[in-house]
Coordinates of C-alpha atoms and ligand atoms in Angstrom, one line a residue:
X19 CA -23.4 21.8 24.6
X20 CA -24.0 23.7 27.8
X21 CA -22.0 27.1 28.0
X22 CA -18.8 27.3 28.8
X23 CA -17.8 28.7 31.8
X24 CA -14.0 29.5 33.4
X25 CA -15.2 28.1 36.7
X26 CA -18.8 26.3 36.7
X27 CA -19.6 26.8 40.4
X28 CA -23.5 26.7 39.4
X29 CA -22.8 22.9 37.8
X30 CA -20.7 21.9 40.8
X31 CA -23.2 23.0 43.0
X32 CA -26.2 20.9 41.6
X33 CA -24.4 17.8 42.6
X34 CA -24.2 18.3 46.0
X35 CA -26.9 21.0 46.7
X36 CA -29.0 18.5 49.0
X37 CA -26.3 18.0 51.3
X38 CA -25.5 21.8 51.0
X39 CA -28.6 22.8 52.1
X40 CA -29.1 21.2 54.8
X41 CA -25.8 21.9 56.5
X42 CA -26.6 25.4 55.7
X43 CA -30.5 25.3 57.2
X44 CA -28.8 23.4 60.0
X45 CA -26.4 26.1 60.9
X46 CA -29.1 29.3 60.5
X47 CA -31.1 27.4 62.8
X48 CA -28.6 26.5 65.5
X49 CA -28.0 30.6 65.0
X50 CA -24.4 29.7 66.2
X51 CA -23.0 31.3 63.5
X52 CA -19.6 32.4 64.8
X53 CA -17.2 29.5 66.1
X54 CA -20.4 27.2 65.6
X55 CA -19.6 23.1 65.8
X56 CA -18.7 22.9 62.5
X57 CA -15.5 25.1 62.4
X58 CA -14.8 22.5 64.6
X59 CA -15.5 19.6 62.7
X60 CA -14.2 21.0 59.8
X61 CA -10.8 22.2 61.0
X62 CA -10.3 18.6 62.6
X63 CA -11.3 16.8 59.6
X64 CA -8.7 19.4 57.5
X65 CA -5.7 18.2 60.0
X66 CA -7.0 14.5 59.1
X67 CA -6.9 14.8 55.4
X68 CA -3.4 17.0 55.5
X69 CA -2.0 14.8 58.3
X70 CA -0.9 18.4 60.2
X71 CA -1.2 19.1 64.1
X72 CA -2.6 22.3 63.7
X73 CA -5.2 23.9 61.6
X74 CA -6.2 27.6 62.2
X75 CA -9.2 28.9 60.3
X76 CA -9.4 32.7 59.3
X77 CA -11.4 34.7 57.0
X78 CA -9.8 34.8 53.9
X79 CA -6.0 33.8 52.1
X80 CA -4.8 37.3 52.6
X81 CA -5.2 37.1 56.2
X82 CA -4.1 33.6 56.6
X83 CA -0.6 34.7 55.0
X84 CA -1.1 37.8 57.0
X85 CA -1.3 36.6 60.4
X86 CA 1.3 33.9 59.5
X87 CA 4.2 36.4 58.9
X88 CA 3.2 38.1 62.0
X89 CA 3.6 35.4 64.2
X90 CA 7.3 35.1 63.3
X91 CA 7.8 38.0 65.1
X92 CA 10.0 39.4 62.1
X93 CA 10.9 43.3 62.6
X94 CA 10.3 46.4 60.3
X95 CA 13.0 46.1 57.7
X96 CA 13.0 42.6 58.0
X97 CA 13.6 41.0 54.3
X98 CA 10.9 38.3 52.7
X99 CA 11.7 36.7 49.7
X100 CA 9.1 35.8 47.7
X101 CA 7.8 35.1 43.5
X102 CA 7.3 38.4 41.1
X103 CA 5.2 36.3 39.4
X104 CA 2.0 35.4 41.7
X105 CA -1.2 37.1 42.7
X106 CA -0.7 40.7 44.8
X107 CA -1.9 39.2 48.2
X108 CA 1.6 37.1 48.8
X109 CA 3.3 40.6 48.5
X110 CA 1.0 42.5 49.6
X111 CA 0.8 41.2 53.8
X112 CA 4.9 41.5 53.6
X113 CA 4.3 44.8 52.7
X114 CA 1.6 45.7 55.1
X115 CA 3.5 44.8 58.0
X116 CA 6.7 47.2 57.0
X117 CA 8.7 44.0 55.8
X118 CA 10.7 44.6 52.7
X119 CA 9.7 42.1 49.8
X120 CA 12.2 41.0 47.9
X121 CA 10.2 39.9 44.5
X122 CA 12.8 37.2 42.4
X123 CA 12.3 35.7 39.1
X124 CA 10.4 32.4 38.2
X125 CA 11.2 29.2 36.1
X126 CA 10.0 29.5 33.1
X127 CA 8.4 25.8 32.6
X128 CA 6.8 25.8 35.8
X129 CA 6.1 29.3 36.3
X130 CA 7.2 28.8 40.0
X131 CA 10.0 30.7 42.2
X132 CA 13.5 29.8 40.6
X133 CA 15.7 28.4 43.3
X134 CA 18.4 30.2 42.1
X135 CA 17.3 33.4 42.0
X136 CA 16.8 32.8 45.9
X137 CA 19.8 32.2 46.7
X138 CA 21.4 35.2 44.9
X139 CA 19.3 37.5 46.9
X140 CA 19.9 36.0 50.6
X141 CA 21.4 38.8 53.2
X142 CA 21.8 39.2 56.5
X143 CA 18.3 40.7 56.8
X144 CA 16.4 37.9 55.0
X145 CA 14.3 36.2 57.6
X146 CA 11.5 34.4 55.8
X147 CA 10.6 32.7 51.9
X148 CA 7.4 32.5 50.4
X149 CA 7.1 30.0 47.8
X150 CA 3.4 30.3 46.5
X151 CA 2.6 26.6 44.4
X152 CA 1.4 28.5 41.4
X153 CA -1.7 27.3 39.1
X154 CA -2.2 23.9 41.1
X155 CA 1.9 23.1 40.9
X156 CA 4.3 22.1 44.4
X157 CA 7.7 24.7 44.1
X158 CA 10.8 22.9 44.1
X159 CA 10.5 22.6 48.1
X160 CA 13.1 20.3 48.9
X161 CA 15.8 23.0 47.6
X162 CA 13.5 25.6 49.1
X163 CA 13.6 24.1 52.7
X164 CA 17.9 23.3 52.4
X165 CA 18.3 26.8 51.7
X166 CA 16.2 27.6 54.5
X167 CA 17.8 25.4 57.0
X168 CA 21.1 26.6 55.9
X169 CA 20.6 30.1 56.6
X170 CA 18.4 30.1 59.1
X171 CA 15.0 31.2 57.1
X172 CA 11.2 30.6 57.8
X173 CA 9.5 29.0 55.3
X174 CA 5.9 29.8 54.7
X175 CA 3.9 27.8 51.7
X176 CA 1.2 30.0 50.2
X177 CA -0.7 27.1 49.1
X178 CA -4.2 29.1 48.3
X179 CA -3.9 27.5 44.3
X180 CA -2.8 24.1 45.6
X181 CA -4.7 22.7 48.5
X182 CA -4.5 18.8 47.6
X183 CA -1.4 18.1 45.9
X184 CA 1.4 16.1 47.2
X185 CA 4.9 16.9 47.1
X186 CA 7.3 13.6 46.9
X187 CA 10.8 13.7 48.3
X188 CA 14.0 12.6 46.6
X189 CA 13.7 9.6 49.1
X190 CA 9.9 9.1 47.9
X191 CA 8.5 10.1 50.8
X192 CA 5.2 12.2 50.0
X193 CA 3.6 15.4 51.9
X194 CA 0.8 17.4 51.1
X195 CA 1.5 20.8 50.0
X196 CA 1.1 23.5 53.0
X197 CA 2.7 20.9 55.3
X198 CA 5.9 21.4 54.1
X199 CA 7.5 24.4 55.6
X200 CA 7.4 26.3 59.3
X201 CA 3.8 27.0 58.3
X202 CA 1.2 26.9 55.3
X203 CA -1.6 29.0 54.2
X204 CA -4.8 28.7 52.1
X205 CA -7.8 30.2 50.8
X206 CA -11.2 29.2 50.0
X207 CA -12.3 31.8 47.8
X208 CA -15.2 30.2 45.9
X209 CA -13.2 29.6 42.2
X210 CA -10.0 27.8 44.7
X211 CA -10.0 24.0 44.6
X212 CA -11.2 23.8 48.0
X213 CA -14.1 27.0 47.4
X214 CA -16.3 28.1 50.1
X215 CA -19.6 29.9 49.3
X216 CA -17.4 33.2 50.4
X217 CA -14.6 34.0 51.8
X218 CA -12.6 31.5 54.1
X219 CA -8.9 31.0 54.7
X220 CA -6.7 28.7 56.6
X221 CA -3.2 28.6 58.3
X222 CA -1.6 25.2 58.9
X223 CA 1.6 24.2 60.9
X224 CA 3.2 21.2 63.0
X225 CA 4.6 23.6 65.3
X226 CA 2.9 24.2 68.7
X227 CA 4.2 27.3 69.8
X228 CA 3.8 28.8 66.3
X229 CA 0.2 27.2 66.2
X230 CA -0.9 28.8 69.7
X231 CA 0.2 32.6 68.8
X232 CA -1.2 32.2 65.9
X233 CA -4.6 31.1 67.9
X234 CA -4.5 34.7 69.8
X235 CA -3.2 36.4 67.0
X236 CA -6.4 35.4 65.4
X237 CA -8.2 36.7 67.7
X238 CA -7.6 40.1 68.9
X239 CA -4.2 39.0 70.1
X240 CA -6.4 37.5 73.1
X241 CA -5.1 34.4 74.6
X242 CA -7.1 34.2 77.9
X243 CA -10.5 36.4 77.6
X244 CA -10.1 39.9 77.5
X245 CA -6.4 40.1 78.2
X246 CA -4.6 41.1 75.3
X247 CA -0.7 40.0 75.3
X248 CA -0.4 41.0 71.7
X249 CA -1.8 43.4 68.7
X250 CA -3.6 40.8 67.2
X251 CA -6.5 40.8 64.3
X252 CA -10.3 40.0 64.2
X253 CA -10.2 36.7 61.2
X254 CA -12.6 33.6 61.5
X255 CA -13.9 31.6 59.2
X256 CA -17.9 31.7 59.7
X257 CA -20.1 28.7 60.3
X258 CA -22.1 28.5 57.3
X259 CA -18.8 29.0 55.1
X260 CA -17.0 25.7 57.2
X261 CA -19.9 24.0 56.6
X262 CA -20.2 23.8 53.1
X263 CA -16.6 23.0 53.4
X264 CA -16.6 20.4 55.9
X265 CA -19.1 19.1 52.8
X266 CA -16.8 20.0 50.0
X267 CA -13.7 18.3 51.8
X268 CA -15.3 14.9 50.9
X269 CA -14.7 15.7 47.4
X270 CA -11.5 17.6 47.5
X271 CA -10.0 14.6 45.9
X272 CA -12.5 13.9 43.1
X273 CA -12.9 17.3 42.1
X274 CA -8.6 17.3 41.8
X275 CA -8.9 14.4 39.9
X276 CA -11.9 16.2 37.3
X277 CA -8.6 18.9 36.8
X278 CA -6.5 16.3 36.2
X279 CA -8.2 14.3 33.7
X280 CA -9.2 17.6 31.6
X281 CA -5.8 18.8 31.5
X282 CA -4.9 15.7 30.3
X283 CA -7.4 16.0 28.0
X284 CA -6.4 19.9 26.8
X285 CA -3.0 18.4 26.7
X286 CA -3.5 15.8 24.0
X287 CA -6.0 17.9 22.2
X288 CA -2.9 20.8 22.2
X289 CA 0.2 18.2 21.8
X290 CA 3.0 19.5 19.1
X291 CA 1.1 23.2 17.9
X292 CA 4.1 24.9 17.1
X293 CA 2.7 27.8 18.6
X294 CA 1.6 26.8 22.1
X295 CA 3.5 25.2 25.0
X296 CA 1.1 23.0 27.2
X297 CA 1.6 23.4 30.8
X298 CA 4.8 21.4 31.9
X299 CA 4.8 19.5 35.1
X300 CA 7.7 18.8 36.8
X301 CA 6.8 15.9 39.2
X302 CA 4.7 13.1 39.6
X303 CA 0.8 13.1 38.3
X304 CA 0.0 14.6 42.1
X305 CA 2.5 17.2 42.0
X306 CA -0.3 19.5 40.0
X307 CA -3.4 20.1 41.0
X308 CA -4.4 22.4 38.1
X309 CA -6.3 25.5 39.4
X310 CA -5.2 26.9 36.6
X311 CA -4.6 24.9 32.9
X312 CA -2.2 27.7 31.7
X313 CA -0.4 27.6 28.2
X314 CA 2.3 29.9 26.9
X315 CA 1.9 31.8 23.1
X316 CA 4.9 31.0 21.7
X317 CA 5.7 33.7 18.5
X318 CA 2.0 34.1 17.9
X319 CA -0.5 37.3 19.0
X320 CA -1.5 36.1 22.7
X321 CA -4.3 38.8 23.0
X322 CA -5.6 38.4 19.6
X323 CA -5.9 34.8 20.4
X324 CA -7.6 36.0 23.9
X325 CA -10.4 38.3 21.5
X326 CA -10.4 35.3 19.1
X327 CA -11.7 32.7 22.0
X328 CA -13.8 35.4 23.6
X329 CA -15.4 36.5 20.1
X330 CA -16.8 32.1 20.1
X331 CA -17.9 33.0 23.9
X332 CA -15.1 31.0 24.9
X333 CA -13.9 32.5 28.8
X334 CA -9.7 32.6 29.4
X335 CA -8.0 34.8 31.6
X336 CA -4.4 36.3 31.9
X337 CA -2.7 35.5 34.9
X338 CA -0.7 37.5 35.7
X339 CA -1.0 40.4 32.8
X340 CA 2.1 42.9 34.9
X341 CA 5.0 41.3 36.8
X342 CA 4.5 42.0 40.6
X343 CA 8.5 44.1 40.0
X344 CA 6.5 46.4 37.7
X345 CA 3.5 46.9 40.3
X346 CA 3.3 50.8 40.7
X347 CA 2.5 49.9 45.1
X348 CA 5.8 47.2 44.6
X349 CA 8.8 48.4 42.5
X350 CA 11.6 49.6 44.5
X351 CA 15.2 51.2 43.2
X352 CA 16.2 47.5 44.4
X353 CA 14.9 45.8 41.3
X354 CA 17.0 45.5 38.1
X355 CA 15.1 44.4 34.6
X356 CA 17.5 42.0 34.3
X357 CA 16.9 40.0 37.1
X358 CA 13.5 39.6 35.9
X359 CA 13.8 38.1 32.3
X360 CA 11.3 34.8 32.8
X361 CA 8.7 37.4 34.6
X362 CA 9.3 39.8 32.2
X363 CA 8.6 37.6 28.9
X364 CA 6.1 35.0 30.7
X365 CA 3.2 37.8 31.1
X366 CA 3.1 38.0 27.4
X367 CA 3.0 34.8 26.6
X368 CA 0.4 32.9 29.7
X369 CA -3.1 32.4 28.8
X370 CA -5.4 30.5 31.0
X371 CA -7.9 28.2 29.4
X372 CA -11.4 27.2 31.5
X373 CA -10.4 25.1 34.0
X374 CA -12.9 23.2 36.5
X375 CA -14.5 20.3 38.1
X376 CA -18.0 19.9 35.4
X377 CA -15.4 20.2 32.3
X378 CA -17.3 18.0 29.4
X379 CA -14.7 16.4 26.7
X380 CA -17.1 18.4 24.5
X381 CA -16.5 21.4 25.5
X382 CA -12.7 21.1 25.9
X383 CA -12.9 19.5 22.0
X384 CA -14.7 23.1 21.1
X385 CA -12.5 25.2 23.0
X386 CA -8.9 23.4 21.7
X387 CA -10.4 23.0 18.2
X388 CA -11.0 27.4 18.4
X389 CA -7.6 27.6 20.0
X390 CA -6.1 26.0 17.0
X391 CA -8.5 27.6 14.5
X392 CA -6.6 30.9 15.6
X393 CA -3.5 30.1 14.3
X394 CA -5.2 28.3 10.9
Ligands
PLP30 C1 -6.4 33.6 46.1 C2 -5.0 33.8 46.5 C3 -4.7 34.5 47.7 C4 -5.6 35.2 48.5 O1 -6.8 34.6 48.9 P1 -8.1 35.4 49.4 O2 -8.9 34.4 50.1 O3 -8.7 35.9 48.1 O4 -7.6 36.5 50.3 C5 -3.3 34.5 48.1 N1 -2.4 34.0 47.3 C6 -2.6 33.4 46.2 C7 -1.5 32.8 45.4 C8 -4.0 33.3 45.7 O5 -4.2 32.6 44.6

């Protein structure tokens, strides 16, 4: 059985490395390595496959949620509401840009932002909601974007763990995730379901006046050449990097589909252990892309289960091991325990099981089989 990895980039790589290369050779010799054709081409060929007007590139997911909050022209003080339960990067920008981040709790089934929660912390400086589609999984959007209408909100999608999956509408209508709200962002950090070879990011929106400050804000705030109208950033994605993705964007479908089937797969293996909750998805079979395959411990020893599985060379990974509340750079006074329970129990409980395109029934047999071992 070949080793087990958390993300086999090495495996997913030898099935396309002919094409790979010779995008790559083709780009080093056209030496047009910034803004080169196949941003371009890529970035159109993104709109196509999201069905959105506009697609920005930038360098990385923390400047793609970056640049997007600054182009609401939202003022120090300003309130963002966003999940205590994501990766640092979501609250990080908010807090960069001397917004206040208002952290709220999760649901505990789908680990995503509890629409509730929201509500209960909506003021007369809130100006903007990130819901972040955690481990592959759409947040409840159609609640998200009522409460947003209603009090006059932006909505930004941090889709950086979701890129592919659909979001259907109580009237059946579906929409890719990222297209949803005022605007959407993404990353292409190699272990991402859409991975570059480094970093990349991307912001998308329908909106044109949104989509052409973000276009200067991209680039040194410069809308006409050397005139700058507003402070603005230096963030592209590079040429090499959107052309392995223009390649990888052929199989941004397939390679979902590999997630799907083994967490299907996990699933079954897992089905009924009285100690171990399998991930629960809420919508249809494209509402979860799984970037993560992310179980919950129930009354059983979580990290001895995490020594037990590493001990059989066996990767996992704890995301997220400290709620974002509890972040020394994020608590505030504001923040009560209580409104925290689901955050509070959750990152005790989460372990993340390899997860990735190359996944052999084999190996997710060995690793479910050493899973349940644990527990005898
Ligand atoms: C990866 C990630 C980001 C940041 O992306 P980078 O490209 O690493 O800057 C932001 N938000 C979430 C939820 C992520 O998973």
């Amino acid at each position: 059985m070949k080793k087990i990895e958390m993300v086999d980039l090495k495996g997913q790589y030898e099935n396309i490395k002919e094409q790979v290369n010779q995008s790559v050779l083709e780009t080093i010799e056209s030496t047009m390595f910034i803004n080169g054709p196949w941003v371009k081409s890529f970035k159109e060929h993104l709109e196509k496959y999201l069905e959105i007007k506009h697609v920005i590139p930038c360098a990385n997911g923390t400047d793609a949620l970056q640049i997007a909050l600054m182009s609401l022209g939202l003022k120090p003080g300003d309130e963002v509401i966003t999940a205590d339960f994501t990766f640092a990067a979501t609250v990080e920008v908010i807090s960069l840009l001397g917004l206040t981040p208002v952290l709220v709790d999760v649901d505990p089934e789908t680990f995503n932002i509890d629409v509730t929660s929201i509500e209960k912390v909506i003021g007369p400086k809130t100006k903007a909601i990130i819901p972040v589609h955690l481990f592959g999984q759409v947040a409840d959007m159609e609640q998200i974007l009522a409460l947003a209408k209603k009090n006059n909100l932006y909505v930004v999608e941090d889709n950086a763990q979701s890129i592919g999956a659909d979001y259907t509408f109580s009237d059946g209508r579906k929409k890719k995730t990222g297209t949803l709200g005022h605007i959407g962002t993404t990353s292409f950090f190699p272990s991402k379901n859409l991975g570059a070879y480094g970093d990349g990011g991307a912001i998308f929106t329908n909106d044109d006046k949104l989509a052409h400050t973000i276009r200067g804000m991209v680039n040194h705030g410069m809308y006409i050449r050397y005139q700058h109208d507003v402070v603005g950033v230096n963030s592209r994605l590079d040429s090499i990097q959107a052309a392995i993705l223009d390649i990888k964007l052929n199989y941004l479908d397939i390679y979902n589909e590999s997630r799907k089937a083994a967490a299907l797969k996990y699933n079954q293996c897992l089905a009924n252990h009285p100690h171990l909750i399998t991930p629960f998805r809420k919508g249809d079979r494209d509402s979860h892309v799984y970037h993560q395959y992310t179980l919950k411990v129930i009354d059983g020893d979580r990290d001895g289960l995490v020594k037990h599985l590493n001990k059989n060379n066996i990767p996992c990974g704890i995301y997220y091991p400290i709620p974002l509340h509890l972040q020394k750079a994020y608590t505030s006074e504001n923040f009560k325990s209580d409104d925290f329970k689901v955050t509070t129990e959750i990152v005790n409980q989460v372990i993340s099981l390899p997860m990735h395109t190359e996944l052999a029934d084999r190996q997710i047999d060995f690793i479910t089989d050493t899973v349940k071992a644990f527990f005898g």
